[in-house]
Amino acid sequence: MKNLLALILLLFTSNAFAAPGLEALTVETTIDGDQKYSLSIQALVLMTALTFLPAALLMMTSFTRVIIVLAILRQALGTAQTPSNQILLGLALFITVFVMSPVLHDININAAQPYYTEDISAAEAIEVSKNSIMDFMMAQTREDDISMFIEMSGIEGIDGPENVPLTVLMPSFITSELKTAFQIGFLIFLPFLIIDLVVASVLMSMGMMMLSPLIISLPFKIMLFVMVDGWSMIVGSLASSFL
């Protein structure tokens, strides 16, 4: 996680790092002997870059697909706010870290560590990091979505995936992730929907129309989900869907 945060800050502050000798904090001594502190543009850019962290997490990783599938699963179970939003977000975050760990490892070895040891420049580290993330995004993005955004942008001369700009790949990636997440959610929803229909039909045939079918079907759905080891199946399937 530390390397991920450092990478994102590096990506969004390339212009600041490109200027050598730019100090984050300067101290000036006035005529009367007092000290005056001032922040440079680099510090301002770093602070501004922090606001892009949530957007980068959503748009450039597996987080979107995971959290949507988990939310649909909770809706299908009919357990209202159980698990809570905090638990779902935490689970989605750690699944994202697991899925993105090969990418983070590649960035750490080829970009972060060489940059820390001053073997490569900031521009080279940014380029290597960007290529690693774009390779992951490209592998999960449908060609139809990329073609749609290329056509809308009016960009010409894109001969292959390696020439797709990040401004086109990011919306294409998030569109593909939304589509994939809802497809997985549909398959998850089906067995629970069948249980609801069966319970509703039984109650109707018994003349118990005033009794909510959700009250009766909820224990059966939870029992089915536990018996098939549902959490392991869902989490494992989500992680393997990115391979």
PDB file of N, CA and C in Angstrom, residues 4 7-8 11-12 56 59-62 100 102-104 106-107 111 123-142 146 150 155 158 160-174 176-177 242:
ATOM      1  N   LEU A   4       2.020   1.852  -3.437  1.00  0.00           N
ATOM      2  CA  LEU A   4       0.922   2.301  -4.282  1.00  0.00           C
ATOM      3  C   LEU A   4       0.685   3.787  -4.113  1.00  0.00           C
ATOM      4  N   LEU A   7       3.471   5.704  -5.698  1.00  0.00           N
ATOM      5  CA  LEU A   7       3.366   5.685  -7.154  1.00  0.00           C
ATOM      6  C   LEU A   7       2.347   6.704  -7.647  1.00  0.00           C
ATOM      7  N   ILE A   8       1.162   6.734  -7.023  1.00  0.00           N
ATOM      8  CA  ILE A   8       0.110   7.645  -7.472  1.00  0.00           C
ATOM      9  C   ILE A   8       0.553   9.085  -7.313  1.00  0.00           C
ATOM     10  N   LEU A  11       2.852   9.833 -10.113  1.00  0.00           N
ATOM     11  CA  LEU A  11       2.200   9.993 -11.402  1.00  0.00           C
ATOM     12  C   LEU A  11       1.593  11.372 -11.568  1.00  0.00           C
ATOM     13  N   PHE A  12       1.008  11.895 -10.491  1.00  0.00           N
ATOM     14  CA  PHE A  12       0.299  13.163 -10.588  1.00  0.00           C
ATOM     15  C   PHE A  12       1.184  14.368 -10.309  1.00  0.00           C
ATOM     16  N   ALA A  56      -8.218   7.668  -8.726  1.00  0.00           N
ATOM     17  CA  ALA A  56      -7.264   6.711  -9.288  1.00  0.00           C
ATOM     18  C   ALA A  56      -7.567   5.295  -8.818  1.00  0.00           C
ATOM     19  N   MET A  59     -10.728   4.203 -10.859  1.00  0.00           N
ATOM     20  CA  MET A  59     -10.650   4.168 -12.311  1.00  0.00           C
ATOM     21  C   MET A  59      -9.519   3.324 -12.873  1.00  0.00           C
ATOM     22  N   MET A  60      -8.543   2.967 -12.063  1.00  0.00           N
ATOM     23  CA  MET A  60      -7.367   2.295 -12.607  1.00  0.00           C
ATOM     24  C   MET A  60      -7.072   0.953 -11.956  1.00  0.00           C
ATOM     25  N   THR A  61      -7.974   0.460 -11.117  1.00  0.00           N
ATOM     26  CA  THR A  61      -7.758  -0.817 -10.443  1.00  0.00           C
ATOM     27  C   THR A  61      -9.010  -1.682 -10.565  1.00  0.00           C
ATOM     28  N   SER A  62      -8.989  -2.812  -9.882  1.00  0.00           N
ATOM     29  CA  SER A  62     -10.109  -3.755  -9.908  1.00  0.00           C
ATOM     30  C   SER A  62     -11.190  -3.418  -8.892  1.00  0.00           C
ATOM     31  N   MET A 100      -4.107  -6.548  -7.553  1.00  0.00           N
ATOM     32  CA  MET A 100      -3.135  -5.627  -8.122  1.00  0.00           C
ATOM     33  C   MET A 100      -1.707  -5.897  -7.648  1.00  0.00           C
ATOM     34  N   PRO A 102       0.584  -8.193  -8.378  1.00  0.00           N
ATOM     35  CA  PRO A 102       1.618  -8.364  -9.418  1.00  0.00           C
ATOM     36  C   PRO A 102       2.005  -7.048 -10.093  1.00  0.00           C
ATOM     37  N   VAL A 103       1.009  -6.185 -10.332  1.00  0.00           N
ATOM     38  CA  VAL A 103       1.297  -4.893 -10.941  1.00  0.00           C
ATOM     39  C   VAL A 103       2.128  -4.032 -10.000  1.00  0.00           C
ATOM     40  N   LEU A 104       1.742  -4.023  -8.715  1.00  0.00           N
ATOM     41  CA  LEU A 104       2.483  -3.234  -7.735  1.00  0.00           C
ATOM     42  C   LEU A 104       3.906  -3.743  -7.569  1.00  0.00           C
ATOM     43  N   ASP A 106       5.688  -5.274  -9.872  1.00  0.00           N
ATOM     44  CA  ASP A 106       6.421  -4.870 -11.075  1.00  0.00           C
ATOM     45  C   ASP A 106       6.809  -3.397 -11.003  1.00  0.00           C
ATOM     46  N   ILE A 107       5.900  -2.561 -10.526  1.00  0.00           N
ATOM     47  CA  ILE A 107       6.200  -1.133 -10.406  1.00  0.00           C
ATOM     48  C   ILE A 107       7.276  -0.898  -9.353  1.00  0.00           C
ATOM     49  N   ALA A 111      10.351   0.529 -11.177  1.00  0.00           N
ATOM     50  CA  ALA A 111      10.186   1.983 -11.171  1.00  0.00           C
ATOM     51  C   ALA A 111      10.499   2.601  -9.822  1.00  0.00           C
ATOM     52  N   ALA A 123      10.888  11.041 -14.676  1.00  0.00           N
ATOM     53  CA  ALA A 123      10.141  10.840 -15.924  1.00  0.00           C
ATOM     54  C   ALA A 123      10.178   9.381 -16.358  1.00  0.00           C
ATOM     55  N   GLU A 124      11.344   8.741 -16.217  1.00  0.00           N
ATOM     56  CA  GLU A 124      11.452   7.319 -16.586  1.00  0.00           C
ATOM     57  C   GLU A 124      10.633   6.452 -15.647  1.00  0.00           C
ATOM     58  N   ALA A 125      10.651   6.761 -14.347  1.00  0.00           N
ATOM     59  CA  ALA A 125       9.859   5.990 -13.382  1.00  0.00           C
ATOM     60  C   ALA A 125       8.370   6.119 -13.665  1.00  0.00           C
ATOM     61  N   ILE A 126       7.945   7.316 -14.018  1.00  0.00           N
ATOM     62  CA  ILE A 126       6.534   7.535 -14.341  1.00  0.00           C
ATOM     63  C   ILE A 126       6.138   6.753 -15.581  1.00  0.00           C
ATOM     64  N   GLU A 127       6.997   6.738 -16.575  1.00  0.00           N
ATOM     65  CA  GLU A 127       6.697   6.031 -17.812  1.00  0.00           C
ATOM     66  C   GLU A 127       6.589   4.523 -17.580  1.00  0.00           C
ATOM     67  N   VAL A 128       7.514   3.959 -16.796  1.00  0.00           N
ATOM     68  CA  VAL A 128       7.472   2.524 -16.491  1.00  0.00           C
ATOM     69  C   VAL A 128       6.220   2.188 -15.692  1.00  0.00           C
ATOM     70  N   SER A 129       5.890   3.007 -14.701  1.00  0.00           N
ATOM     71  CA  SER A 129       4.705   2.773 -13.874  1.00  0.00           C
ATOM     72  C   SER A 129       3.442   2.864 -14.702  1.00  0.00           C
ATOM     73  N   LYS A 130       3.382   3.874 -15.563  1.00  0.00           N
ATOM     74  CA  LYS A 130       2.195   4.046 -16.400  1.00  0.00           C
ATOM     75  C   LYS A 130       2.006   2.861 -17.340  1.00  0.00           C
ATOM     76  N   ASN A 131       3.081   2.354 -17.894  1.00  0.00           N
ATOM     77  CA  ASN A 131       2.981   1.212 -18.804  1.00  0.00           C
ATOM     78  C   ASN A 131       2.492  -0.036 -18.072  1.00  0.00           C
ATOM     79  N   SER A 132       2.943  -0.246 -16.834  1.00  0.00           N
ATOM     80  CA  SER A 132       2.503  -1.418 -16.077  1.00  0.00           C
ATOM     81  C   SER A 132       1.009  -1.348 -15.778  1.00  0.00           C
ATOM     82  N   ILE A 133       0.541  -0.180 -15.367  1.00  0.00           N
ATOM     83  CA  ILE A 133      -0.882  -0.024 -15.064  1.00  0.00           C
ATOM     84  C   ILE A 133      -1.719  -0.130 -16.335  1.00  0.00           C
ATOM     85  N   MET A 134      -1.234   0.465 -17.424  1.00  0.00           N
ATOM     86  CA  MET A 134      -1.986   0.408 -18.672  1.00  0.00           C
ATOM     87  C   MET A 134      -2.051  -1.004 -19.223  1.00  0.00           C
ATOM     88  N   ASP A 135      -1.022  -1.813 -19.011  1.00  0.00           N
ATOM     89  CA  ASP A 135      -1.062  -3.211 -19.444  1.00  0.00           C
ATOM     90  C   ASP A 135      -2.168  -3.966 -18.708  1.00  0.00           C
ATOM     91  N   PHE A 136      -2.299  -3.710 -17.389  1.00  0.00           N
ATOM     92  CA  PHE A 136      -3.369  -4.348 -16.629  1.00  0.00           C
ATOM     93  C   PHE A 136      -4.735  -3.882 -17.118  1.00  0.00           C
ATOM     94  N   MET A 137      -4.891  -2.585 -17.317  1.00  0.00           N
ATOM     95  CA  MET A 137      -6.169  -2.042 -17.763  1.00  0.00           C
ATOM     96  C   MET A 137      -6.530  -2.547 -19.156  1.00  0.00           C
ATOM     97  N   MET A 138      -5.532  -2.621 -20.023  1.00  0.00           N
ATOM     98  CA  MET A 138      -5.788  -3.083 -21.389  1.00  0.00           C
ATOM     99  C   MET A 138      -6.253  -4.536 -21.413  1.00  0.00           C
ATOM    100  N   ALA A 139      -5.698  -5.358 -20.527  1.00  0.00           N
ATOM    101  CA  ALA A 139      -6.080  -6.773 -20.485  1.00  0.00           C
ATOM    102  C   ALA A 139      -7.519  -6.966 -20.034  1.00  0.00           C
ATOM    103  N   GLN A 140      -8.089  -5.998 -19.311  1.00  0.00           N
ATOM    104  CA  GLN A 140      -9.448  -6.116 -18.798  1.00  0.00           C
ATOM    105  C   GLN A 140     -10.469  -5.309 -19.604  1.00  0.00           C
ATOM    106  N   THR A 141     -10.030  -4.646 -20.655  1.00  0.00           N
ATOM    107  CA  THR A 141     -10.904  -3.743 -21.410  1.00  0.00           C
ATOM    108  C   THR A 141     -11.319  -4.387 -22.720  1.00  0.00           C
ATOM    109  N   ARG A 142     -12.580  -4.257 -23.052  1.00  0.00           N
ATOM    110  CA  ARG A 142     -13.098  -4.787 -24.309  1.00  0.00           C
ATOM    111  C   ARG A 142     -12.687  -3.896 -25.476  1.00  0.00           C
ATOM    112  N   ILE A 146     -13.040   0.375 -26.335  1.00  0.00           N
ATOM    113  CA  ILE A 146     -11.921   1.214 -26.776  1.00  0.00           C
ATOM    114  C   ILE A 146     -12.233   1.864 -28.116  1.00  0.00           C
ATOM    115  N   ILE A 150     -12.382   5.869 -28.922  1.00  0.00           N
ATOM    116  CA  ILE A 150     -11.474   6.391 -29.949  1.00  0.00           C
ATOM    117  C   ILE A 150     -12.262   7.134 -31.020  1.00  0.00           C
ATOM    118  N   ILE A 155      -9.421  10.678 -32.402  1.00  0.00           N
ATOM    119  CA  ILE A 155      -7.980  10.436 -32.503  1.00  0.00           C
ATOM    120  C   ILE A 155      -7.713   9.466 -33.649  1.00  0.00           C
ATOM    121  N   ILE A 158      -3.966   5.299 -34.416  1.00  0.00           N
ATOM    122  CA  ILE A 158      -3.766   4.297 -33.366  1.00  0.00           C
ATOM    123  C   ILE A 158      -3.744   2.932 -34.032  1.00  0.00           C
ATOM    124  N   GLY A 160      -2.273   0.034 -32.687  1.00  0.00           N
ATOM    125  CA  GLY A 160      -2.323  -1.114 -31.796  1.00  0.00           C
ATOM    126  C   GLY A 160      -2.621  -0.694 -30.375  1.00  0.00           C
ATOM    127  N   PRO A 161      -2.788  -1.683 -29.475  1.00  0.00           N
ATOM    128  CA  PRO A 161      -3.111  -1.359 -28.077  1.00  0.00           C
ATOM    129  C   PRO A 161      -2.048  -0.505 -27.403  1.00  0.00           C
ATOM    130  N   GLU A 162      -0.795  -0.662 -27.808  1.00  0.00           N
ATOM    131  CA  GLU A 162       0.277   0.086 -27.157  1.00  0.00           C
ATOM    132  C   GLU A 162       0.211   1.588 -27.468  1.00  0.00           C
ATOM    133  N   ASN A 163      -0.558   1.957 -28.492  1.00  0.00           N
ATOM    134  CA  ASN A 163      -0.666   3.364 -28.872  1.00  0.00           C
ATOM    135  C   ASN A 163      -1.923   4.042 -28.336  1.00  0.00           C
ATOM    136  N   VAL A 164      -2.736   3.314 -27.578  1.00  0.00           N
ATOM    137  CA  VAL A 164      -3.964   3.890 -27.023  1.00  0.00           C
ATOM    138  C   VAL A 164      -3.595   4.841 -25.887  1.00  0.00           C
ATOM    139  N   PRO A 165      -3.993   6.104 -25.948  1.00  0.00           N
ATOM    140  CA  PRO A 165      -3.641   7.045 -24.874  1.00  0.00           C
ATOM    141  C   PRO A 165      -4.411   6.747 -23.590  1.00  0.00           C
ATOM    142  N   LEU A 166      -3.854   7.191 -22.477  1.00  0.00           N
ATOM    143  CA  LEU A 166      -4.477   6.944 -21.188  1.00  0.00           C
ATOM    144  C   LEU A 166      -5.831   7.620 -21.074  1.00  0.00           C
ATOM    145  N   THR A 167      -6.006   8.763 -21.710  1.00  0.00           N
ATOM    146  CA  THR A 167      -7.286   9.470 -21.652  1.00  0.00           C
ATOM    147  C   THR A 167      -8.412   8.693 -22.328  1.00  0.00           C
ATOM    148  N   VAL A 168      -8.073   7.818 -23.259  1.00  0.00           N
ATOM    149  CA  VAL A 168      -9.064   6.952 -23.902  1.00  0.00           C
ATOM    150  C   VAL A 168      -9.211   5.641 -23.150  1.00  0.00           C
ATOM    151  N   LEU A 169      -8.106   5.123 -22.632  1.00  0.00           N
ATOM    152  CA  LEU A 169      -8.135   3.828 -21.960  1.00  0.00           C
ATOM    153  C   LEU A 169      -8.903   3.876 -20.648  1.00  0.00           C
ATOM    154  N   MET A 170      -8.794   4.966 -19.904  1.00  0.00           N
ATOM    155  CA  MET A 170      -9.456   5.029 -18.601  1.00  0.00           C
ATOM    156  C   MET A 170     -10.975   4.936 -18.705  1.00  0.00           C
ATOM    157  N   PRO A 171     -11.655   5.742 -19.535  1.00  0.00           N
ATOM    158  CA  PRO A 171     -13.108   5.560 -19.646  1.00  0.00           C
ATOM    159  C   PRO A 171     -13.498   4.224 -20.265  1.00  0.00           C
ATOM    160  N   SER A 172     -12.673   3.718 -21.184  1.00  0.00           N
ATOM    161  CA  SER A 172     -12.956   2.402 -21.766  1.00  0.00           C
ATOM    162  C   SER A 172     -12.860   1.317 -20.703  1.00  0.00           C
ATOM    163  N   PHE A 173     -11.847   1.425 -19.849  1.00  0.00           N
ATOM    164  CA  PHE A 173     -11.648   0.435 -18.793  1.00  0.00           C
ATOM    165  C   PHE A 173     -12.808   0.435 -17.802  1.00  0.00           C
ATOM    166  N   ILE A 174     -13.227   1.616 -17.364  1.00  0.00           N
ATOM    167  CA  ILE A 174     -14.292   1.676 -16.369  1.00  0.00           C
ATOM    168  C   ILE A 174     -15.616   1.216 -16.963  1.00  0.00           C
ATOM    169  N   SER A 176     -15.945  -1.103 -19.334  1.00  0.00           N
ATOM    170  CA  SER A 176     -15.848  -2.563 -19.379  1.00  0.00           C
ATOM    171  C   SER A 176     -16.020  -3.177 -17.997  1.00  0.00           C
ATOM    172  N   GLU A 177     -15.466  -2.522 -16.991  1.00  0.00           N
ATOM    173  CA  GLU A 177     -15.591  -3.042 -15.626  1.00  0.00           C
ATOM    174  C   GLU A 177     -17.046  -3.018 -15.164  1.00  0.00           C
ATOM    175  N   PHE A 242      -9.806 -11.745 -13.005  1.00  0.00           N
ATOM    176  CA  PHE A 242      -8.813 -10.788 -13.522  1.00  0.00           C
ATOM    177  C   PHE A 242      -7.594 -11.489 -14.107  1.00  0.00           C
TER     178      PHE A 242
END
